[in-house]
Tab-separated table of C-alpha atoms in Angstrom:
chain	number	residue	atom	x	y	z
I	75	UNK	CA	85.038	119.211	98.940
I	76	UNK	CA	82.228	120.069	100.875
I	77	UNK	CA	83.059	123.787	99.699
I	78	UNK	CA	83.340	122.724	96.058
I	79	UNK	CA	80.008	120.743	95.983
I	80	UNK	CA	78.350	124.233	97.842
I	81	UNK	CA	79.925	126.183	94.927
I	82	UNK	CA	78.301	123.797	92.037
I	83	UNK	CA	75.192	123.607	93.895
I	84	UNK	CA	74.815	127.574	93.880
I	85	UNK	CA	75.845	127.601	90.268
I	86	UNK	CA	73.311	124.973	89.145
I	87	UNK	CA	70.242	127.230	90.370
I	88	UNK	CA	71.732	129.894	87.424
I	89	UNK	CA	73.142	127.682	84.572
I	90	UNK	CA	72.647	124.249	83.302
I	91	UNK	CA	75.819	122.072	84.179
I	92	UNK	CA	76.314	118.947	82.130
I	93	UNK	CA	73.844	116.324	82.646
I	94	UNK	CA	75.392	113.428	84.561
I	95	UNK	CA	76.640	110.481	81.886
I	96	UNK	CA	77.892	107.801	83.864
I	97	UNK	CA	76.652	104.497	82.752
I	98	UNK	CA	75.903	101.772	85.200
I	99	UNK	CA	78.458	99.415	84.426
I	100	UNK	CA	78.234	97.372	87.555
I	101	UNK	CA	74.687	96.450	86.498
I	102	UNK	CA	73.613	95.736	90.157
I	103	UNK	CA	76.745	93.835	91.076
I	104	UNK	CA	79.026	95.121	93.760
I	105	UNK	CA	82.471	96.063	93.102
I	106	UNK	CA	84.060	93.135	95.032
I	107	UNK	CA	82.534	90.843	92.366
I	108	UNK	CA	84.598	92.246	89.742
I	109	UNK	CA	87.688	90.539	88.395
I	110	UNK	CA	90.388	92.079	86.129
I	111	UNK	CA	88.740	90.916	82.773
I	112	UNK	CA	85.325	92.727	84.229
I	113	UNK	CA	87.382	95.741	84.418
I	114	UNK	CA	88.793	95.590	81.064
I	115	UNK	CA	85.646	95.178	79.563
I	116	UNK	CA	84.195	98.227	81.385
I	117	UNK	CA	86.684	100.171	80.170
I	118	UNK	CA	85.879	99.463	76.586
I	119	UNK	CA	82.119	99.706	77.157
I	120	UNK	CA	82.869	103.221	78.773
I	121	UNK	CA	84.670	103.859	75.583
I	122	UNK	CA	82.023	103.150	73.283
I	123	UNK	CA	79.706	105.118	75.523
I	124	UNK	CA	81.389	108.062	75.192
I	125	UNK	CA	82.394	107.739	71.779
I	126	UNK	CA	85.807	107.873	72.412
I	127	UNK	CA	87.147	105.505	70.178
I	128	UNK	CA	90.483	103.029	70.750
I	129	UNK	CA	92.922	105.723	70.445
I	130	UNK	CA	94.433	108.452	72.812
I	131	UNK	CA	92.347	110.381	75.102
I	132	UNK	CA	93.823	113.742	74.965
I	133	UNK	CA	92.320	115.280	77.996
I	134	UNK	CA	90.488	113.378	80.681
I	135	UNK	CA	89.565	116.560	82.702
I	136	UNK	CA	87.293	117.578	79.534
I	137	UNK	CA	85.830	114.347	79.489
I	138	UNK	CA	84.891	114.445	83.043
I	139	UNK	CA	83.519	117.817	82.778
I	140	UNK	CA	81.636	116.445	79.674
I	141	UNK	CA	79.830	113.694	81.609
I	142	UNK	CA	78.679	116.007	84.319
I	143	UNK	CA	81.583	115.500	86.885
I	144	UNK	CA	82.629	118.819	88.553
I	145	UNK	CA	86.160	119.104	88.509
I	146	UNK	CA	88.477	121.727	90.400
I	147	UNK	CA	92.295	121.721	91.354
I	148	UNK	CA	93.979	122.887	94.496
I	149	UNK	CA	97.467	122.455	95.881
I	150	UNK	CA	97.225	119.587	98.602
I	151	UNK	CA	100.556	120.016	99.970
I	152	UNK	CA	101.327	116.249	100.404
I	153	UNK	CA	102.615	113.352	98.391
I	154	UNK	CA	100.387	110.895	99.903
I	155	UNK	CA	97.445	112.486	98.259
I	156	UNK	CA	96.610	113.074	94.148
I	157	UNK	CA	93.208	113.760	94.128
I	158	UNK	CA	89.379	113.139	95.652
I	159	UNK	CA	86.269	111.820	94.416
I	160	UNK	CA	82.754	112.199	96.329
I	161	UNK	CA	79.219	111.973	94.892
I	162	UNK	CA	76.983	114.933	96.181
I	163	UNK	CA	74.049	113.865	98.069
I	164	UNK	CA	72.537	116.922	97.211
I	165	UNK	CA	72.168	116.828	93.514
I	166	UNK	CA	73.423	113.161	92.757
I	167	UNK	CA	76.711	114.418	91.035
I	168	UNK	CA	80.155	113.555	91.226
I	169	UNK	CA	82.848	115.998	92.371
I	170	UNK	CA	86.414	115.625	91.774
I	171	UNK	CA	89.366	117.598	93.673
I	172	UNK	CA	92.795	117.031	91.718
I	173	UNK	CA	96.283	117.964	93.114
I	174	UNK	CA	98.435	120.391	91.426
I	175	UNK	CA	101.429	119.613	93.690
I	176	UNK	CA	104.646	118.048	91.352
I	177	UNK	CA	102.468	118.210	88.168
I	178	UNK	CA	102.988	116.949	84.928
I	179	UNK	CA	99.985	116.497	81.871
I	180	UNK	CA	100.837	112.713	81.794
I	181	UNK	CA	100.477	112.580	85.531
I	182	UNK	CA	97.291	115.051	85.626
I	183	UNK	CA	95.677	112.539	83.095
I	184	UNK	CA	96.145	109.476	85.305
I	185	UNK	CA	95.041	111.074	88.508
I	186	UNK	CA	91.866	112.159	86.568
I	187	UNK	CA	91.431	109.295	85.166
I	188	UNK	CA	91.833	107.421	88.233
I	189	UNK	CA	89.251	109.465	90.336
I	190	UNK	CA	86.757	108.933	87.249
I	191	UNK	CA	87.290	105.455	87.938
I	192	UNK	CA	86.218	105.986	91.443
I	193	UNK	CA	83.222	107.867	90.628
I	194	UNK	CA	82.153	105.090	88.364
I	195	UNK	CA	82.735	102.141	90.474
I	196	UNK	CA	82.633	102.913	94.036
I	197	UNK	CA	79.720	105.394	94.381
I	198	UNK	CA	78.182	103.607	97.210
I	199	UNK	CA	80.964	102.876	99.304
I	200	UNK	CA	81.100	103.886	102.813
I	201	UNK	CA	83.939	105.509	104.512
I	202	UNK	CA	84.208	102.803	106.696
I	203	UNK	CA	84.175	100.314	103.924
I	204	UNK	CA	86.788	102.255	102.197
I	205	UNK	CA	89.403	102.076	104.753
I	206	UNK	CA	88.457	98.249	105.250
I	207	UNK	CA	88.955	97.580	101.353
I	208	UNK	CA	91.278	100.208	100.600
I	209	UNK	CA	93.877	98.276	98.859
I	210	UNK	CA	91.271	96.555	96.470
I	211	UNK	CA	89.246	99.448	95.842
I	212	UNK	CA	92.529	101.591	94.790
I	213	UNK	CA	93.735	98.539	92.860
I	214	UNK	CA	90.715	98.448	90.927
I	215	UNK	CA	90.574	102.334	90.059
I	216	UNK	CA	94.183	102.089	89.011
I	217	UNK	CA	93.460	99.112	86.676
I	218	UNK	CA	90.443	100.816	85.370
I	219	UNK	CA	92.248	104.381	85.030
I	220	UNK	CA	94.752	102.531	83.047
I	221	UNK	CA	92.252	100.449	81.104
I	222	UNK	CA	90.499	103.605	79.795
I	223	UNK	CA	93.736	105.593	78.852
I	224	UNK	CA	95.605	102.442	77.250
I	225	UNK	CA	92.930	100.190	75.941
I	226	UNK	CA	93.572	96.726	75.571
I	227	UNK	CA	92.326	96.587	72.010
I	228	UNK	CA	94.761	98.984	70.834
I	229	UNK	CA	97.432	100.010	72.837
I	230	UNK	CA	99.114	96.639	72.932
I	231	UNK	CA	99.655	96.142	69.229
I	232	UNK	CA	101.871	99.340	69.057
I	233	UNK	CA	104.554	98.152	71.513
I	234	UNK	CA	106.986	96.324	69.289
I	235	UNK	CA	109.468	95.839	71.806
I	236	UNK	CA	109.020	96.739	75.572
I	237	UNK	CA	111.906	98.809	76.206
I	238	UNK	CA	112.369	101.992	77.562
I	239	UNK	CA	113.093	103.567	74.400
I	240	UNK	CA	110.143	102.829	72.691
I	241	UNK	CA	107.582	103.368	75.849
I	242	UNK	CA	109.048	106.859	75.661
I	243	UNK	CA	107.922	107.148	71.864
I	244	UNK	CA	104.515	106.071	72.759
I	245	UNK	CA	104.517	108.470	75.466
I	246	UNK	CA	104.090	110.965	73.243
I	247	UNK	CA	101.179	109.503	71.279
I	248	UNK	CA	99.179	108.335	74.173
I	249	UNK	CA	100.076	110.948	76.964
I	250	UNK	CA	100.659	108.362	79.837
I	251	UNK	CA	103.862	107.856	81.978
I	252	UNK	CA	106.334	105.406	81.237
I	253	UNK	CA	106.326	103.857	84.391
I	254	UNK	CA	102.464	103.671	84.322
I	255	UNK	CA	103.041	102.017	80.581
I	256	UNK	CA	104.992	99.421	82.426
I	257	UNK	CA	102.553	98.638	85.301
I	258	UNK	CA	99.882	98.244	82.030
I	259	UNK	CA	102.127	95.960	80.180
I	260	UNK	CA	102.708	93.459	83.352
I	261	UNK	CA	99.041	93.794	84.061
I	262	UNK	CA	97.989	92.591	80.698
I	263	UNK	CA	100.727	89.840	81.068
I	264	UNK	CA	102.573	91.132	77.813
I	265	UNK	CA	105.799	91.501	79.913
I	266	UNK	CA	106.814	88.900	82.227
I	267	UNK	CA	107.343	89.890	85.947
I	268	UNK	CA	111.139	89.522	86.153
I	269	UNK	CA	111.013	91.614	82.494
I	270	UNK	CA	108.967	94.482	84.481
I	271	UNK	CA	111.359	94.635	87.391
I	272	UNK	CA	114.435	94.834	84.983
I	273	UNK	CA	112.512	97.996	83.001
I	274	UNK	CA	111.686	99.395	86.785
I	275	UNK	CA	115.551	98.919	87.637
I	276	UNK	CA	116.399	100.724	84.359
I	277	UNK	CA	113.917	103.424	84.952
I	278	UNK	CA	115.275	104.369	88.551
I	279	UNK	CA	119.282	104.164	87.351
I	280	UNK	CA	118.360	106.853	84.861
I	281	UNK	CA	116.993	109.112	87.458
I	282	UNK	CA	113.139	109.075	85.965
I	283	UNK	CA	111.226	108.690	89.163
I	284	UNK	CA	112.252	112.886	89.804
I	285	UNK	CA	111.030	113.209	86.561
I	286	UNK	CA	110.604	111.714	82.893
I	287	UNK	CA	111.082	113.002	79.447
I	288	UNK	CA	108.313	114.417	77.844
I	289	UNK	CA	107.037	115.775	81.170
I	290	UNK	CA	106.658	119.145	80.120
I	291	UNK	CA	105.683	118.529	76.419
I	292	UNK	CA	102.307	119.288	77.132
I	293	UNK	CA	100.520	122.585	78.721
I	294	UNK	CA	98.597	121.481	81.759
I	295	UNK	CA	94.834	121.925	81.184
I	296	UNK	CA	92.433	123.250	84.057
I	297	UNK	CA	88.798	122.915	84.529
I	298	UNK	CA	86.613	125.639	83.098
I	299	UNK	CA	82.967	124.481	83.967
I	300	UNK	CA	82.476	126.310	87.077
I	301	UNK	CA	84.774	129.123	85.935
I	302	UNK	CA	82.654	129.686	82.560
I	303	UNK	CA	79.604	129.345	84.724
I	304	UNK	CA	80.090	132.209	87.272
I	305	UNK	CA	81.435	134.379	84.269
I	306	UNK	CA	78.326	133.828	82.682
I	307	UNK	CA	76.036	134.728	85.461
I	308	UNK	CA	77.711	138.237	86.061
I	309	UNK	CA	78.406	139.354	82.365
I	310	UNK	CA	74.843	138.563	81.494
I	311	UNK	CA	74.145	140.737	84.497
I	312	UNK	CA	72.119	137.757	86.159
I	313	UNK	CA	73.502	138.595	89.356
I	314	UNK	CA	76.454	140.740	90.590
I	315	UNK	CA	79.573	139.327	92.132
I	316	UNK	CA	79.360	141.243	95.494
I	317	UNK	CA	75.559	139.843	95.522
I	318	UNK	CA	76.679	136.595	94.630
I	319	UNK	CA	78.988	136.578	97.410
I	320	UNK	CA	76.727	137.933	100.058
I	321	UNK	CA	73.542	135.674	99.408
I	322	UNK	CA	74.836	132.726	97.920
I	323	UNK	CA	77.891	131.426	99.441
I	324	UNK	CA	79.177	130.628	102.948
I	325	UNK	CA	83.024	130.631	102.142
I	326	UNK	CA	85.287	133.385	101.201
I	327	UNK	CA	85.911	134.977	97.768
I	328	UNK	CA	89.295	133.310	97.875
I	329	UNK	CA	88.371	130.221	98.230
I	330	UNK	CA	85.895	130.385	95.729
I	331	UNK	CA	88.440	131.672	93.263
I	332	UNK	CA	90.744	128.893	94.135
I	333	UNK	CA	88.149	126.427	93.405
I	334	UNK	CA	86.470	127.854	90.222
I	335	UNK	CA	90.027	128.533	88.783
I	336	UNK	CA	89.777	132.236	88.889
I	337	UNK	CA	92.377	134.756	89.106
I	338	UNK	CA	93.195	135.994	92.399
I	339	UNK	CA	91.163	139.285	93.101
I	340	UNK	CA	88.112	137.956	90.574
I	341	UNK	CA	85.287	139.132	93.253
I	342	UNK	CA	87.076	142.755	93.799
I	343	UNK	CA	87.247	143.989	89.878
I	344	UNK	CA	84.046	145.231	88.691
I	345	UNK	CA	82.610	143.667	85.746
I	346	UNK	CA	83.554	145.078	82.191
I	347	UNK	CA	81.093	147.735	81.052
I	348	UNK	CA	80.434	148.149	77.382
I	349	UNK	CA	80.453	151.398	75.967
I	350	UNK	CA	79.027	152.648	72.570
I	351	UNK	CA	81.539	155.115	70.797
I	352	UNK	CA	79.708	157.980	68.823
I	353	UNK	CA	81.104	160.307	66.308
I	354	UNK	CA	81.054	164.385	67.192
I	355	UNK	CA	78.892	166.126	65.063
I	356	UNK	CA	80.880	169.267	65.277
I	357	UNK	CA	83.878	167.777	63.636
I	358	UNK	CA	84.646	168.084	59.719
I	359	UNK	CA	83.062	165.138	57.819
I	360	UNK	CA	85.446	162.187	57.610
I	361	UNK	CA	86.832	160.777	54.264
I	362	UNK	CA	84.064	158.437	52.954
I	363	UNK	CA	85.128	154.824	52.901
I	364	UNK	CA	86.293	153.511	49.660
I	365	UNK	CA	87.955	157.223	48.580
I	366	UNK	CA	91.150	158.706	48.657
I	367	UNK	CA	94.322	158.847	47.190
I	368	UNK	CA	96.752	155.589	46.346
I	369	UNK	CA	100.316	156.719	47.328
I	370	UNK	CA	102.864	154.006	45.699
I	371	UNK	CA	105.675	153.006	47.554
I	372	UNK	CA	109.520	152.388	45.803
I	373	UNK	CA	110.860	149.141	45.568
I	374	UNK	CA	114.000	148.375	47.534
I	375	UNK	CA	114.145	151.085	49.559
I	376	UNK	CA	113.522	151.415	53.128
């Protein structure tokens, strides 16, 4: 996370990253004062502020970059961690790391929305306080993430009958996992606890815990702000790759490439050189454009 903050801080000297556009939804209150209804209202407020409407949010990572959050993806090699969020004390900008392990697009959506929720609700939470209140903090992040992805004003009206078949069809439209939809319907008290347990049992019996239908239906989008920034700096001749690596960064080229979503070895390849082609004056003159002979091809023959 510190490396990610370093990279974005350096690039911020050369390019204008999007301004941080995260409204103060707490209005001076503490996250510990929030009730479930407050979180639902915050989700609707955010959707209005970001002009998302009330339909599906098709790409949370793109939304995060648009509102000024620096996002990177890395393998974390653990099932216990899906992402990290931290506000940089240097430029007061949120940074998010998302895991690439066991990835599908619906899972990427929820993981990203979850870290977005942390950035919104838990900016000033200290590490010790986080450990002390981890349970409520994680519950709030999941509730807000779900409310952003499946707004209470529209999504419930599309659940004609909360069966696994119906939730599978809704997954294709809302791009949220079936399991997360069951939890959402339970949180909104649209289904009773006994029925949600029944759905979870059917879910497990189908083996969907290892992979749901439509998990690979969409390509997984990747962050692009840092990658595009580095390419912009180099392609416009502002700084060379070797110069950047030697004077600006304290971490290795491979780590920068991984954090910025660049191809491995990007720093080792020279920048593309643009050349202008010219005609050879010694050659015979070319046929002027627009002149020539029209040749008819017979139909029906190969």
